[in-house]
Short mmCIF file of C-alpha atoms in Angstrom, two decimals:
data_model
loop_
_atom_site.label_atom_id
_atom_site.label_comp_id
_atom_site.label_asym_id
_atom_site.label_seq_id
_atom_site.Cartn_x
_atom_site.Cartn_y
_atom_site.Cartn_z
CA GLN A 1 -16.08 2.53 -9.06
CA VAL A 2 -14.52 3.77 -5.82
CA GLN A 3 -12.08 6.87 -6.89
CA LEU A 4 -9.83 8.32 -4.30
CA GLN A 5 -8.30 11.49 -5.27
CA GLU A 6 -5.36 13.27 -3.00
CA SER A 7 -5.03 17.11 -2.77
CA GLY A 8 -3.28 19.44 -0.78
CA PRO A 9 0.43 21.40 -1.22
CA GLY A 10 2.82 20.07 -2.92
CA LEU A 11 5.85 21.93 -1.27
CA VAL A 12 6.40 22.14 2.64
CA LYS A 13 8.67 24.34 4.33
CA PRO A 14 11.41 21.94 7.44
CA SER A 15 9.34 21.87 10.80
CA GLU A 16 5.86 23.22 9.37
CA THR A 17 2.53 20.88 9.24
CA LEU A 18 2.34 18.61 6.07
CA SER A 19 -1.49 18.72 5.11
CA LEU A 20 -3.50 16.57 2.57
CA THR A 21 -6.97 15.68 1.81
CA CYS A 22 -8.19 12.76 0.31
CA THR A 23 -11.64 12.56 -1.49
CA VAL A 24 -13.50 9.65 -1.65
CA SER A 25 -16.19 9.08 -4.77
CA GLY A 26 -18.37 5.72 -5.65
CA ALA A 27 -18.70 4.85 -1.68
CA SER A 28 -19.09 6.35 1.53
CA ILE A 29 -16.77 6.53 4.05
CA ASN A 30 -19.48 5.91 6.59
CA ASN A 31 -18.21 2.23 5.74
CA TYR A 32 -14.42 0.42 5.84
CA TYR A 33 -11.37 1.96 7.27
CA TRP A 34 -9.69 4.50 5.44
CA SER A 35 -6.13 4.79 4.91
CA TRP A 36 -2.65 6.94 4.59
CA ILE A 37 0.50 5.29 2.63
CA ARG A 38 3.42 7.37 1.39
CA GLN A 39 6.44 6.24 -0.62
CA PRO A 40 9.53 8.28 -0.68
CA PRO A 41 11.56 8.85 -4.02
CA GLY A 42 12.98 5.58 -5.33
CA LYS A 43 11.73 3.56 -1.94
CA GLY A 44 9.54 1.53 -1.02
CA LEU A 45 5.70 1.47 0.81
CA GLU A 46 5.41 2.94 4.19
CA TRP A 47 1.45 2.25 6.00
CA ILE A 48 1.00 5.87 7.79
CA GLY A 49 -2.28 4.83 9.41
CA TYR A 50 -6.09 4.14 9.05
CA MET A 51 -9.26 5.53 10.84
CA TYR A 52 -12.89 4.00 10.75
CA TYR A 53 -15.93 6.81 10.83
CA SER A 54 -16.92 5.65 14.06
CA GLY A 55 -13.32 7.41 15.45
CA LYS A 56 -11.49 4.47 15.55
CA ILE A 57 -7.69 4.99 14.55
CA PHE A 58 -4.32 2.96 14.34
CA TYR A 59 -1.69 4.97 13.31
CA ASN A 60 2.10 3.21 12.98
CA PRO A 61 3.89 3.38 15.91
CA SER A 62 6.91 4.89 14.01
CA LEU A 63 4.91 8.15 13.20
CA LYS A 64 2.30 8.25 15.61
CA SER A 65 3.76 11.22 17.62
CA ARG A 66 3.18 13.72 14.64
CA ILE A 67 0.07 12.23 12.61
CA VAL A 68 -3.54 13.43 13.06
CA ILE A 69 -6.06 11.48 10.84
CA SER A 70 -9.12 12.50 10.44
CA MET A 71 -13.09 12.65 8.51
CA ASP A 72 -15.54 14.72 7.33
CA THR A 73 -18.56 12.74 6.36
CA SER A 74 -20.47 15.44 4.83
CA LYS A 75 -17.88 16.03 2.44
CA ASN A 76 -16.97 12.11 2.16
CA GLN A 77 -13.09 13.10 2.67
CA PHE A 78 -10.48 12.25 4.90
CA SER A 79 -7.19 13.96 5.91
CA LEU A 80 -3.67 13.57 7.30
CA LYS A 81 -1.46 16.15 9.18
CA LEU A 82 1.97 15.04 9.50
CA SER A 83 3.76 17.78 12.08
CA SER A 84 7.35 18.79 12.44
CA VAL A 85 8.21 17.76 8.75
CA THR A 86 11.65 17.01 7.86
CA ALA A 87 13.49 16.13 4.43
CA ALA A 88 12.97 12.56 5.35
CA ASP A 89 8.98 12.75 5.01
CA THR A 90 9.13 13.76 1.54
CA ALA A 91 7.45 11.30 -0.23
CA VAL A 92 4.57 10.67 -2.69
CA TYR A 93 1.40 10.21 -0.21
CA TYR A 94 -1.35 7.64 -1.09
CA CYS A 95 -4.85 7.70 0.37
CA ALA A 96 -6.28 4.39 0.15
CA ARG A 97 -9.47 1.92 1.01
CA TRP A 98 -8.75 -0.48 3.62
CA ARG A 99 -10.81 -3.88 3.50
CA GLU A 100 -10.56 -7.00 5.26
CA LEU A 101 -6.79 -7.05 5.30
CA LEU A 102 -6.08 -5.82 1.68
CA PHE A 103 -5.98 -2.02 0.69
CA ASP A 104 -8.12 -2.63 -2.44
CA PHE A 105 -8.70 1.05 -3.91
CA TRP A 106 -5.94 3.59 -3.75
CA GLY A 107 -5.37 7.16 -5.03
CA GLN A 108 -3.17 7.94 -7.71
CA GLY A 109 -0.59 9.90 -4.98
CA ALA A 110 0.35 12.87 -4.19
CA LEU A 111 3.82 14.15 -4.19
CA VAL A 112 4.99 16.30 -1.08
CA THR A 113 8.20 17.96 -1.20
CA VAL A 114 9.97 19.41 2.14
CA SER A 115 12.37 21.84 1.34
CA SER A 116 12.91 25.83 2.65
CA GLU B 1 7.47 -6.00 15.35
CA ILE B 2 7.25 -8.39 12.13
CA VAL B 3 9.62 -7.84 9.32
CA LEU B 4 9.12 -8.98 5.77
CA THR B 5 11.56 -9.93 3.68
CA GLN B 6 11.62 -10.08 -0.25
CA SER B 7 14.08 -11.85 -2.86
CA PRO B 8 15.28 -11.29 -5.22
CA GLY B 9 15.52 -7.63 -5.07
CA THR B 10 15.73 -7.51 -8.77
CA LEU B 11 14.27 -10.26 -11.41
CA SER B 12 15.48 -9.99 -15.25
CA LEU B 13 13.69 -12.42 -17.30
CA SER B 14 12.47 -12.25 -20.82
CA PRO B 15 8.89 -11.99 -21.72
CA GLY B 16 7.00 -15.75 -22.07
CA GLU B 17 9.60 -16.91 -18.84
CA ARG B 18 8.17 -17.84 -15.38
CA ALA B 19 8.51 -15.40 -12.66
CA THR B 20 8.85 -16.48 -9.11
CA LEU B 21 9.09 -13.84 -6.08
CA SER B 22 9.67 -14.83 -2.73
CA CYS B 23 8.57 -12.77 0.27
CA ARG B 24 9.64 -14.00 3.85
CA ALA B 25 8.13 -12.86 7.60
CA SER B 26 10.24 -13.08 10.42
CA GLN B 27 7.48 -15.04 12.18
CA SER B 28 4.58 -17.21 11.16
CA ILE B 29 1.69 -14.65 10.25
CA SER B 30 -1.71 -15.98 9.10
CA SER B 31 -2.03 -17.11 5.30
CA ASN B 32 -5.21 -14.79 5.23
CA TYR B 33 -3.32 -11.90 6.46
CA LEU B 34 -0.26 -11.76 3.51
CA ALA B 35 -1.15 -9.67 0.10
CA TRP B 36 0.92 -9.04 -3.04
CA TYR B 37 0.57 -5.61 -4.91
CA GLN B 38 2.01 -4.73 -8.24
CA GLN B 39 3.29 -1.15 -9.15
CA LYS B 40 4.09 0.63 -12.38
CA PRO B 41 6.57 3.80 -12.65
CA GLY B 42 4.61 6.96 -11.84
CA GLN B 43 1.29 4.93 -10.58
CA ALA B 44 -0.13 3.84 -7.13
CA PRO B 45 0.02 0.09 -6.45
CA ARG B 46 -2.71 -2.03 -7.11
CA LEU B 47 -3.87 -5.01 -5.53
CA LEU B 48 -3.29 -8.64 -7.25
CA ILE B 49 -3.12 -11.79 -4.20
CA TYR B 50 -4.98 -11.55 -1.07
CA GLY B 51 -5.19 -14.37 1.15
CA ALA B 52 -2.14 -15.67 -0.39
CA SER B 53 -3.69 -17.02 -3.07
CA THR B 54 -6.93 -15.65 -4.22
CA ARG B 55 -6.83 -13.87 -6.94
CA ALA B 56 -8.28 -9.94 -6.84
CA THR B 57 -10.70 -9.01 -9.44
CA GLY B 58 -9.46 -8.56 -12.78
CA ILE B 59 -6.55 -9.69 -12.02
CA SER B 60 -5.26 -12.39 -14.70
CA ASP B 61 -4.48 -16.40 -14.20
CA ARG B 62 -0.91 -15.86 -14.57
CA PHE B 63 -0.71 -14.77 -11.57
CA SER B 64 -0.71 -16.86 -8.40
CA GLY B 65 0.26 -17.12 -4.74
CA SER B 66 0.82 -19.76 -2.60
CA GLY B 67 2.47 -20.36 0.99
CA SER B 68 1.81 -20.48 4.56
CA GLY B 69 3.75 -19.71 7.66
CA THR B 70 6.74 -17.58 6.85
CA ASP B 71 7.44 -18.32 3.30
CA PHE B 72 4.83 -17.06 0.60
CA THR B 73 5.63 -16.65 -3.16
CA LEU B 74 4.19 -14.88 -6.12
CA THR B 75 4.56 -16.46 -9.64
CA ILE B 76 3.77 -14.86 -12.88
CA GLY B 77 3.27 -18.18 -15.42
CA ARG B 78 4.47 -16.38 -18.52
CA LEU B 79 5.64 -12.95 -17.99
CA GLU B 80 3.74 -9.98 -20.58
CA PRO B 81 5.39 -6.97 -21.26
CA GLU B 82 3.06 -5.26 -18.90
CA ASP B 83 4.46 -7.54 -16.05
CA PHE B 84 7.42 -5.92 -15.78
CA ALA B 85 7.05 -3.85 -12.31
CA VAL B 86 7.72 -3.74 -8.88
CA TYR B 87 5.95 -6.38 -6.74
CA TYR B 88 5.39 -5.95 -2.94
CA CYS B 89 4.33 -8.16 -0.36
CA GLN B 90 2.27 -6.67 2.51
CA GLN B 91 0.83 -8.40 5.98
CA TYR B 92 -1.41 -7.52 8.71
CA GLY B 93 -1.06 -7.87 12.19
CA GLY B 94 1.59 -7.51 14.72
CA SER B 95 2.91 -4.02 15.29
CA PRO B 96 2.53 -1.79 13.36
CA PRO B 97 -0.64 -3.87 12.19
CA ILE B 98 0.19 -3.29 8.58
CA ASN B 99 3.53 -3.17 6.96
CA PHE B 100 5.33 -4.18 3.18
CA GLY B 101 8.08 -5.85 2.05
CA PRO B 102 10.50 -3.99 0.15
CA GLY B 103 9.84 -5.25 -3.27
CA THR B 104 11.31 -6.93 -5.78
CA LYS B 105 11.64 -5.40 -9.22
CA VAL B 106 10.90 -7.15 -12.21
CA ASP B 107 12.70 -6.17 -15.55
CA ILE B 108 13.39 -7.07 -19.14
CA LYS B 109 16.61 -8.90 -19.30
#
């Protein structure tokens, strides 16, 4: 069974960089695409971006200038960095596996609050 | 950009009733590129349907998907207590390549 687990600070100050890591078990990240999705409190889902182990990356154009997604294949992890955060970036951040047009496995989500 | 619209925003029904949820795209999309997810409070979304009509592994046959072009439907045959949740459609293609509809909440009448 594929499992994903997000980890990282739950509180980030405005203008700083949000950093999250997703640890994958039950599957190698050397296959498939791996993605980040976020959900502001009480709102809908927003796709952030996804990455393939070969280095192929797609970012949501609305966030592209502030995002970096990277992988550490030795640890079977992938990461998200979102810079210059504001209160609008407060959300539950999910990592998920992107497979052939769908997200089939998701992490439980990590709430990140942007506040001073 | 392909925009997904879901209706109604909230659907109030009783257990045992049939639920019909709509997802409309601003331009035609391939049926292969349309998926549905269920999300319960405090949980991650769960894949229900992909390719517009194929149930994901382990999903009850109470759930069915249909549609093509710009109009897609998720039907829940007879609502069970565990089916009360928010449902999102998701499409692939265009720019951004992945986006979600705003969701339909199915709550208990």
